[in-house]
Short mmCIF file of C-alpha atoms in Angstrom, two decimals:
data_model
loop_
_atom_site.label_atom_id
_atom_site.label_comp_id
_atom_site.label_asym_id
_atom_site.label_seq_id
_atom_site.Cartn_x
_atom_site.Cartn_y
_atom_site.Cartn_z
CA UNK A 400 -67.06 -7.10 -71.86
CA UNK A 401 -66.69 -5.66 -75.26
CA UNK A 402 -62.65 -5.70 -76.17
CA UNK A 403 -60.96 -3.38 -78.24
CA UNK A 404 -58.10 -4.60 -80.74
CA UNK A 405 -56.48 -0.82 -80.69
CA UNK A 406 -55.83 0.84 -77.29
CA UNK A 407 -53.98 4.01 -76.18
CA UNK A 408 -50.42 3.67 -74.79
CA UNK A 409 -47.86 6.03 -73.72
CA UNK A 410 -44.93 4.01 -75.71
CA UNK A 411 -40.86 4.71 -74.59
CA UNK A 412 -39.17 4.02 -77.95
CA UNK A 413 -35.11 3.95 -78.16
CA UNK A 414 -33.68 5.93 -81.19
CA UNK A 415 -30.34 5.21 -82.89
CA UNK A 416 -28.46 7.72 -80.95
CA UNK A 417 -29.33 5.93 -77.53
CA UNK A 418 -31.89 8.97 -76.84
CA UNK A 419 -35.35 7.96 -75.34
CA UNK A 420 -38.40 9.35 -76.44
CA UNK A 421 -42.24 9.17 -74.81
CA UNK A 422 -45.29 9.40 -76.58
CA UNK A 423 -48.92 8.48 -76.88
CA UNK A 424 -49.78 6.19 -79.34
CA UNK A 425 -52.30 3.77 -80.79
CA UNK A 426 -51.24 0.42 -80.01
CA UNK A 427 -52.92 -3.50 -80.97
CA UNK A 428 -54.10 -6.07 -78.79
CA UNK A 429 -51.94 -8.50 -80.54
CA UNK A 430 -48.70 -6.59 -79.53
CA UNK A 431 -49.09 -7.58 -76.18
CA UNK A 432 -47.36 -10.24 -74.55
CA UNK A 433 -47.83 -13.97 -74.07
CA UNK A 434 -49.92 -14.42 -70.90
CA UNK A 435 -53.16 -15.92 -69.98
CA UNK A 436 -55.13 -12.44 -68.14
CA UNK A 437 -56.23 -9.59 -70.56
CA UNK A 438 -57.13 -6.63 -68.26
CA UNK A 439 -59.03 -3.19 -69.53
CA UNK A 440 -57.03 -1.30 -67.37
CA UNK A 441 -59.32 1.75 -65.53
CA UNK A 442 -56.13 3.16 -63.06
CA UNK A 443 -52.20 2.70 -63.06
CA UNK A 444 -50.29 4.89 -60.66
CA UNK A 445 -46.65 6.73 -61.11
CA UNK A 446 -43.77 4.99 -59.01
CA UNK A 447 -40.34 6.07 -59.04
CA UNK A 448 -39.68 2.90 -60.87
CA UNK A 449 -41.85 4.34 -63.97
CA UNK A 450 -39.99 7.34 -64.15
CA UNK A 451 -36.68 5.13 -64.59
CA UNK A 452 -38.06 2.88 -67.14
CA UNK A 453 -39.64 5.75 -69.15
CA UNK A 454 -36.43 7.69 -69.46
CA UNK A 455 -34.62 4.14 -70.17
CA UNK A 456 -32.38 3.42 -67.65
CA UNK A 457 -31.17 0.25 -68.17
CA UNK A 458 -31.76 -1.53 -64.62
CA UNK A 459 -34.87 -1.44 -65.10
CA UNK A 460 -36.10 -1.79 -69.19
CA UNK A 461 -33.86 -3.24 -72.01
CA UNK A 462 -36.42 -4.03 -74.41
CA UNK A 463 -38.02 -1.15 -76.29
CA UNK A 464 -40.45 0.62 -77.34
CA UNK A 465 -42.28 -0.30 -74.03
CA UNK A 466 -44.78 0.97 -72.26
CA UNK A 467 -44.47 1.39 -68.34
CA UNK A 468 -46.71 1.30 -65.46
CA UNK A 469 -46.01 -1.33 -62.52
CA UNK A 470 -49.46 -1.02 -61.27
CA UNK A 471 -52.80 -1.64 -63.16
CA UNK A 472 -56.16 -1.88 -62.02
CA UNK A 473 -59.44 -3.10 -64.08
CA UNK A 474 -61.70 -5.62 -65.30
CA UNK A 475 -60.55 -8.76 -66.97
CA UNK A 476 -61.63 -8.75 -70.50
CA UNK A 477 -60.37 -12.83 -70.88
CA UNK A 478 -58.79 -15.49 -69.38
CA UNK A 479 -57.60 -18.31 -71.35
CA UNK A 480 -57.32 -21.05 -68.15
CA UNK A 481 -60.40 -20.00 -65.88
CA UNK A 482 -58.68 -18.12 -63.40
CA UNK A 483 -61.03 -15.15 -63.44
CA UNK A 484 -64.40 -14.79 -65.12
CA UNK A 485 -64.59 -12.14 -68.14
CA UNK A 486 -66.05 -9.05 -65.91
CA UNK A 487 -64.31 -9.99 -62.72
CA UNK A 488 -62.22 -6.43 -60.95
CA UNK A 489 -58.41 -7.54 -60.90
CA UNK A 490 -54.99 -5.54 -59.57
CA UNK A 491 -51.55 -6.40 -60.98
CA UNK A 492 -48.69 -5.00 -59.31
CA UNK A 493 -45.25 -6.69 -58.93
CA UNK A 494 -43.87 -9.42 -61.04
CA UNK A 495 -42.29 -7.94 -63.86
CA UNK A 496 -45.21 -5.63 -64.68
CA UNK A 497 -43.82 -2.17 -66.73
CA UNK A 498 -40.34 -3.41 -66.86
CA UNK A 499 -39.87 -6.09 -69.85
CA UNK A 500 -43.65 -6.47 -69.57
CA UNK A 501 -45.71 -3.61 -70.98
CA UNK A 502 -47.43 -2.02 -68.16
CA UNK A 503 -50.27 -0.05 -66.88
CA UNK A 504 -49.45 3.25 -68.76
CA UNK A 505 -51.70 1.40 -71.61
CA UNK A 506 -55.17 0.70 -71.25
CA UNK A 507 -54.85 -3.17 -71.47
CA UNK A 508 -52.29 -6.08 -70.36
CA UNK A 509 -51.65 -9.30 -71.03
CA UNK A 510 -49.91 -11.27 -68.02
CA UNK A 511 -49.92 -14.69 -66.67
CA UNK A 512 -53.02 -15.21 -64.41
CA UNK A 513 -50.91 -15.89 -61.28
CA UNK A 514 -50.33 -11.91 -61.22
CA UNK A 515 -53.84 -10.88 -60.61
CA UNK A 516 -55.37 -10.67 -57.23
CA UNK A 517 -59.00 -10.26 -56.99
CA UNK A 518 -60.03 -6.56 -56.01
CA UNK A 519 -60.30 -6.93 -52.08
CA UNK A 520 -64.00 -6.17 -50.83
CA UNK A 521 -63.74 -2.51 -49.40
CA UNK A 522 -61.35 -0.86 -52.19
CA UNK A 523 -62.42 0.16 -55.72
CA UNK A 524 -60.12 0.18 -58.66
CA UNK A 525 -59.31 3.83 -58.05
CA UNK A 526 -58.51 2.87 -54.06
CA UNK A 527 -56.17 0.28 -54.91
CA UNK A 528 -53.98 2.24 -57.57
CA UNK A 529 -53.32 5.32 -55.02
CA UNK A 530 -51.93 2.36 -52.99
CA UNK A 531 -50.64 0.54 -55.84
CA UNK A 532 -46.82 -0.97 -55.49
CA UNK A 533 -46.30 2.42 -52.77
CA UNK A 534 -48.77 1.26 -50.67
CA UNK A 535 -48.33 -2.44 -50.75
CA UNK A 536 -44.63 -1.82 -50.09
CA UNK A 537 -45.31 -0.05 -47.25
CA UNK A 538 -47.62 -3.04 -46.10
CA UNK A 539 -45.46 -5.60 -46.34
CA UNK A 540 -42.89 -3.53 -44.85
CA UNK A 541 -45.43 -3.38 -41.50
CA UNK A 542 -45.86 -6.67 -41.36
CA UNK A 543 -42.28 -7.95 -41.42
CA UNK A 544 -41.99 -5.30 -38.73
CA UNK A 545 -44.88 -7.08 -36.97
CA UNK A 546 -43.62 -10.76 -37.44
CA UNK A 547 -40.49 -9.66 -35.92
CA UNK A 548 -41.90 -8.63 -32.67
CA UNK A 549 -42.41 -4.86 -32.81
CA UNK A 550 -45.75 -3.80 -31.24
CA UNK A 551 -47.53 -0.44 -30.70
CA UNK A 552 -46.12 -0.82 -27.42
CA UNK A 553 -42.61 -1.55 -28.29
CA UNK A 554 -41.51 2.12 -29.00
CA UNK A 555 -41.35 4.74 -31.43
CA UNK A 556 -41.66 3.77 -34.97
CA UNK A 557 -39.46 5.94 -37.68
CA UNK A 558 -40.41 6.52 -41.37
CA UNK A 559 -37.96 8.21 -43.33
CA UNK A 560 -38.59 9.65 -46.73
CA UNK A 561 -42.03 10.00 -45.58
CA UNK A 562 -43.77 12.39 -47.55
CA UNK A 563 -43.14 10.27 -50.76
CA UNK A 564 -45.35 7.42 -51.98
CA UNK A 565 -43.73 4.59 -49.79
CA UNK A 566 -43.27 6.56 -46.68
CA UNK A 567 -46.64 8.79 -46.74
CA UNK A 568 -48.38 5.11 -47.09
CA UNK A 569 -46.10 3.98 -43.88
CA UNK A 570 -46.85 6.83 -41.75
CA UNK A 571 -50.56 6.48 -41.96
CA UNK A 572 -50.63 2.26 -42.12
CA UNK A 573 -48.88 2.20 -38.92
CA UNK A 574 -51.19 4.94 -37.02
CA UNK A 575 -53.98 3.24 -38.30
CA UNK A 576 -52.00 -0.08 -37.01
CA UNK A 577 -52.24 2.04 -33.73
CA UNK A 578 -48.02 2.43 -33.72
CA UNK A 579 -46.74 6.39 -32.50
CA UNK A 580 -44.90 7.59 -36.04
CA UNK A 581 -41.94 9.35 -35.89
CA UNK A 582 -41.78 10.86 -40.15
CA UNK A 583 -38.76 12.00 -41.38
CA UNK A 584 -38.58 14.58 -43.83
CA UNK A 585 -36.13 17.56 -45.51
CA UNK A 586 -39.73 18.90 -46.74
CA UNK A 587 -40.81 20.90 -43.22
CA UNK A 588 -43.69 22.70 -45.04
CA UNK A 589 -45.12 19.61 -45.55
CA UNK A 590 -45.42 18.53 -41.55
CA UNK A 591 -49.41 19.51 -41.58
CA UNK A 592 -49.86 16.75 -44.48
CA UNK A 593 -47.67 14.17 -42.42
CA UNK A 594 -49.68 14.94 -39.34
CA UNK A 595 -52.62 14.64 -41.17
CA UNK A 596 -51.99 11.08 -42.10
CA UNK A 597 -51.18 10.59 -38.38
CA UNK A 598 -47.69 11.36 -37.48
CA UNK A 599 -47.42 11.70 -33.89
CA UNK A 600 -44.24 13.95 -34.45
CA UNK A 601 -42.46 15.46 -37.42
CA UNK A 602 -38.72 15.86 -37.62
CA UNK A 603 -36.19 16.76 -40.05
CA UNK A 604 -33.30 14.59 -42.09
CA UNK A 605 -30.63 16.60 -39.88
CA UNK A 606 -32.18 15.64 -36.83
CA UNK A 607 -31.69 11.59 -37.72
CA UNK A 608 -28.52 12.48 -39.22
CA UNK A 609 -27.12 13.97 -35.62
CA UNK A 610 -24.01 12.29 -34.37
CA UNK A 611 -23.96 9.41 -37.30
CA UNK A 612 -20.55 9.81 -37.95
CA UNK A 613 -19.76 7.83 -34.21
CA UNK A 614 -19.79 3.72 -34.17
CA UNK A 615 -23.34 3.93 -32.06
CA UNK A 616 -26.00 6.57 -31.45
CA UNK A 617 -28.13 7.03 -28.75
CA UNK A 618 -31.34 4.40 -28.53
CA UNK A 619 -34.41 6.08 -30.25
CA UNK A 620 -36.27 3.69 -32.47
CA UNK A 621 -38.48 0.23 -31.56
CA UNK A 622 -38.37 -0.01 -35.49
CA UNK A 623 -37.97 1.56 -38.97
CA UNK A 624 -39.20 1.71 -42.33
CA UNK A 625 -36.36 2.97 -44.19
CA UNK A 626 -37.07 4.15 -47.76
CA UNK A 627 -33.77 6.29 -48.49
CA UNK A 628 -30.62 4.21 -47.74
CA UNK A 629 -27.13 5.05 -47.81
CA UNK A 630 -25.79 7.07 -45.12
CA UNK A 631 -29.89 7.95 -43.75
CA UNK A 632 -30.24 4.36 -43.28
CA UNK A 633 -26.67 3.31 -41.96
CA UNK A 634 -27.99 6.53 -38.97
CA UNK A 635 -31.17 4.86 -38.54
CA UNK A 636 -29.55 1.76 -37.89
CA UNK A 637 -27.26 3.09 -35.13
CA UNK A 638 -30.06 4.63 -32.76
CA UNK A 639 -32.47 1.24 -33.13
CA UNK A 640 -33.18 0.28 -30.13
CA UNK A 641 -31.93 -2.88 -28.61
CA UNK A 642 -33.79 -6.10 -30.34
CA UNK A 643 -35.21 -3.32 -32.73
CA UNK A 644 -36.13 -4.37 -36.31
CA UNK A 645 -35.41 -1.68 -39.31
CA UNK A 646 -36.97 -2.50 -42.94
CA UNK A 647 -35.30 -1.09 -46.32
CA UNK A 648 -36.95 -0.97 -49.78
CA UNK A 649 -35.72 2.18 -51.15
CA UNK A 650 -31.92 3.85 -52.25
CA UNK A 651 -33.22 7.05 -53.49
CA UNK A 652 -30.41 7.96 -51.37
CA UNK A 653 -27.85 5.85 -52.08
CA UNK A 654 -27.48 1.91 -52.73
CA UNK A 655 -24.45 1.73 -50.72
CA UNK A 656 -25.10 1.51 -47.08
CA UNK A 657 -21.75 3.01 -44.98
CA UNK A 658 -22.41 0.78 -41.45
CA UNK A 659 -20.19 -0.87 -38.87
CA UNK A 660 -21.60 -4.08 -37.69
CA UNK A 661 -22.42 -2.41 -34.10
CA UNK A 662 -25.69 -2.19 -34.26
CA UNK A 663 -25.74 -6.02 -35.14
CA UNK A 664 -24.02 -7.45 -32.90
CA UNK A 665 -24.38 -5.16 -29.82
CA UNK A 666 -27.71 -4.02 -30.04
CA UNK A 667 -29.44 -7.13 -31.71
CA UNK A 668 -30.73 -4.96 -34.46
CA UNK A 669 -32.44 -6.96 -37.36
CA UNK A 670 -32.15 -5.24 -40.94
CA UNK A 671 -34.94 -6.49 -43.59
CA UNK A 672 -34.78 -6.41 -47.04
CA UNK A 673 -38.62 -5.62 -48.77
CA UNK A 674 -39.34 -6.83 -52.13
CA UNK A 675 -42.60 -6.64 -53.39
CA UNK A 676 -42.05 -7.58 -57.00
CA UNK A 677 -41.24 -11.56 -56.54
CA UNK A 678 -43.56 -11.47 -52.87
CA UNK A 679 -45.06 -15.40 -52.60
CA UNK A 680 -48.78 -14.59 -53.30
CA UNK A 681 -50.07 -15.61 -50.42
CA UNK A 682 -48.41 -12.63 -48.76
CA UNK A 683 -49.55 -10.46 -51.42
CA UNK A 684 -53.38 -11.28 -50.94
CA UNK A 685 -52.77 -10.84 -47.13
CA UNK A 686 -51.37 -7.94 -47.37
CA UNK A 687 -53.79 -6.55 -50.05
CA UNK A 688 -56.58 -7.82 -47.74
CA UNK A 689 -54.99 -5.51 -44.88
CA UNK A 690 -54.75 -2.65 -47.07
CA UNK A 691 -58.68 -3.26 -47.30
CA UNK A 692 -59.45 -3.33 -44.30
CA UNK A 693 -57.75 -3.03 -40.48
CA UNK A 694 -54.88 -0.65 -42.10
CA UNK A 695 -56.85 1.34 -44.98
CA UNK A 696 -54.97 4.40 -45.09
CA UNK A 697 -56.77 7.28 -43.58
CA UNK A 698 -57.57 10.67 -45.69
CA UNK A 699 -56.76 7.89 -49.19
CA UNK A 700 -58.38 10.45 -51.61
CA UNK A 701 -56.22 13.31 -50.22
CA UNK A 702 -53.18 11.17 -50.79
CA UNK A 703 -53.26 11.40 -54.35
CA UNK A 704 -52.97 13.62 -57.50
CA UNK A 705 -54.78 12.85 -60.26
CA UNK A 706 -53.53 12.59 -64.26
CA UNK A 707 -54.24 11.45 -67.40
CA UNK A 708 -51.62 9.36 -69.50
CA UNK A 709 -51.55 13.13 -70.99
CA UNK A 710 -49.80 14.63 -67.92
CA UNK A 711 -47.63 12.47 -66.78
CA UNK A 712 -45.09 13.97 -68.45
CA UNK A 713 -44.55 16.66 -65.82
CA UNK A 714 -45.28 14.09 -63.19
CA UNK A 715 -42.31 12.02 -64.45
CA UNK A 716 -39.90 15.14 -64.13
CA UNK A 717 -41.32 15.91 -61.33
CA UNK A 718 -40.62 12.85 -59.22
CA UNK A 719 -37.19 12.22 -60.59
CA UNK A 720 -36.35 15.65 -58.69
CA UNK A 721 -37.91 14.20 -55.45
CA UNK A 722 -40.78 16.87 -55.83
CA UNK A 723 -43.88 14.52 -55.10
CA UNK A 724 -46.10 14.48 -52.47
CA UNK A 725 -48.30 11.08 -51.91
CA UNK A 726 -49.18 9.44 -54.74
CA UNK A 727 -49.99 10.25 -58.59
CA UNK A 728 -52.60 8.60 -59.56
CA UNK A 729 -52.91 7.80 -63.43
CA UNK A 730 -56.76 7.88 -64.97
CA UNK A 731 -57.24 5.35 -68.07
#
């Protein structure tokens, strides 16, 4: 394919009085990285991630100007070592992808060829970016949930956070993975969209939170895939069931996590940290390869709305505040 040496970008730049600023811009091939895979990127996606390294917060992006965007989706324009043929549909998510490494908020990359995974058969570019890092988080988080023993039949299965990216992807992997969902939400007008996606039942934050403040709750949950932390995960923790297993990849709550060791070592609960930026890529194509196929996530095209690097201004404002629903899906 034909390969352009100037591409559009929406470029974070740091001015001299520590202020960030974000705009399109016209950016060369040459500026890119070291890296064996050039990608024409078609999709990228908005994570909450993004919206930290495009307003420059420092855990995430040091090095600017940069461009963002942890997920990309395309065709490979080259590759230097034979990894992928010029032509070939790729997705890059993880790794260090939008944080020192300029992202999918551009429409190329330039990253080592161990970060692209072959488009599974059943997904098209556009499929696997309203997944993106939200959805593949949420997939790994159901299988560690699954390799530790907790079956459709085990119980009741608790998302929390579940009408953002991570936890609308949860709810409807692990109906389609035939589990009964319990969501979790503060957003109640948004219980027709979770049942949609196939929560069984809808509840609120307060209802999770009830009685937290004692050492132990009562028993609700076979498992959980916690997206929140802080105290909402040191609550979910207490009513796991006995043997239960809970998974956390999220502190939009808080990073500290305000728990007694009760649950551990009376109820045999099993907390699991989910990573899915340094995931051993043979996990990542399983996973991806789920995402295809057995646990697709039902009503995908509803999941998402749709912008151009144009308006993703508002979109980065928007879920900053906690105000998104599903996934944004950026069009290159």
């Amino acid at each position: 394919m034909e390969t352009m040496t100037r591409f559009k970008a929406l470029v974070v730049e740091k001015g001299a009085d520590q202020t960030f600023t974000r705009s399109l811009k016209q950016r060369d091939i040459n500026e890119l990285g070291a890296g064996e895979l050039l990608v024409r990127v078609r999709y990228s996606s908005l994570n909450y991630k993004d919206a930290l390294s495009a307003t420059g917060h420092p855990g995430v992006t040091r090095q600017f100007p940069h461009t963002p965007g942890i997920d990309a989706a395309g065709e490979v324009a080259s590759c230097s070592d034979g990894s992928f043929a010029p032509g070939a549909q790729v997705v890059v998510t993880g790794h260090d992808l939008g944080m020192e490494t300029d992202g999918g908020w551009g429409e190329y990359i330039r990253v080592p060829s161990s970060w692209g995974v072959p488009l599974p058969a059943g997904l098209s570019l556009r499929d696997s970016m309203i997944i993106g890092t939200a959805g593949f988080t949420a997939g790994l988080s159901v299988l560690k949930l699954e390799r530790a023993g907790v079956r459709p039949e085990s119980g009741d299965v608790l998302v929390t956070g579940a009408t953002g990216g991570v936890g609308s992807m949860a709810v409807s992997i692990l109906a389609k993975a035939g589990y009964r969902v319990v969501a979790a939400t503060g957003k109640a007008a948004d219980e027709g969209f979770l049942r949609d996606l196939g929560a069984a039942e809808v509840i609120s934050r307060a209802e999770v939170m009830a009685g937290a403040e004692r050492a132990l709750m009562k028993e609700r949950w076979a498992g959980a895939v916690d997206v929140v932390g802080g105290e909402m995960l040191a609550a979910v923790l207490k009513s796991t069931r006995y043997g239960g297993t809970v998974t956390c990849c999220g502190l939009v709550g808080s990073a500290e996590l305000p728990v007694n060791v009760h649950p551990f070592i009376l109820r045999a609960v099993t907390l699991v940290g989910i990573d899915s930026s340094r995931c051993p890529s043979a996990t990542r194509l399983e996973v991806w390869q789920r995402l295809a196929g057995p646990w697709r996530p039902a009503l995908l095209g509803q999941m998402a709305t749709e912008v151009t690097l144009e308006g993703l201004e508002d979109e980065i404002s928007r879920i900053l505040r906690g105000g998104v629903r599903g996934r944004v899906l950026v069009q290159l």
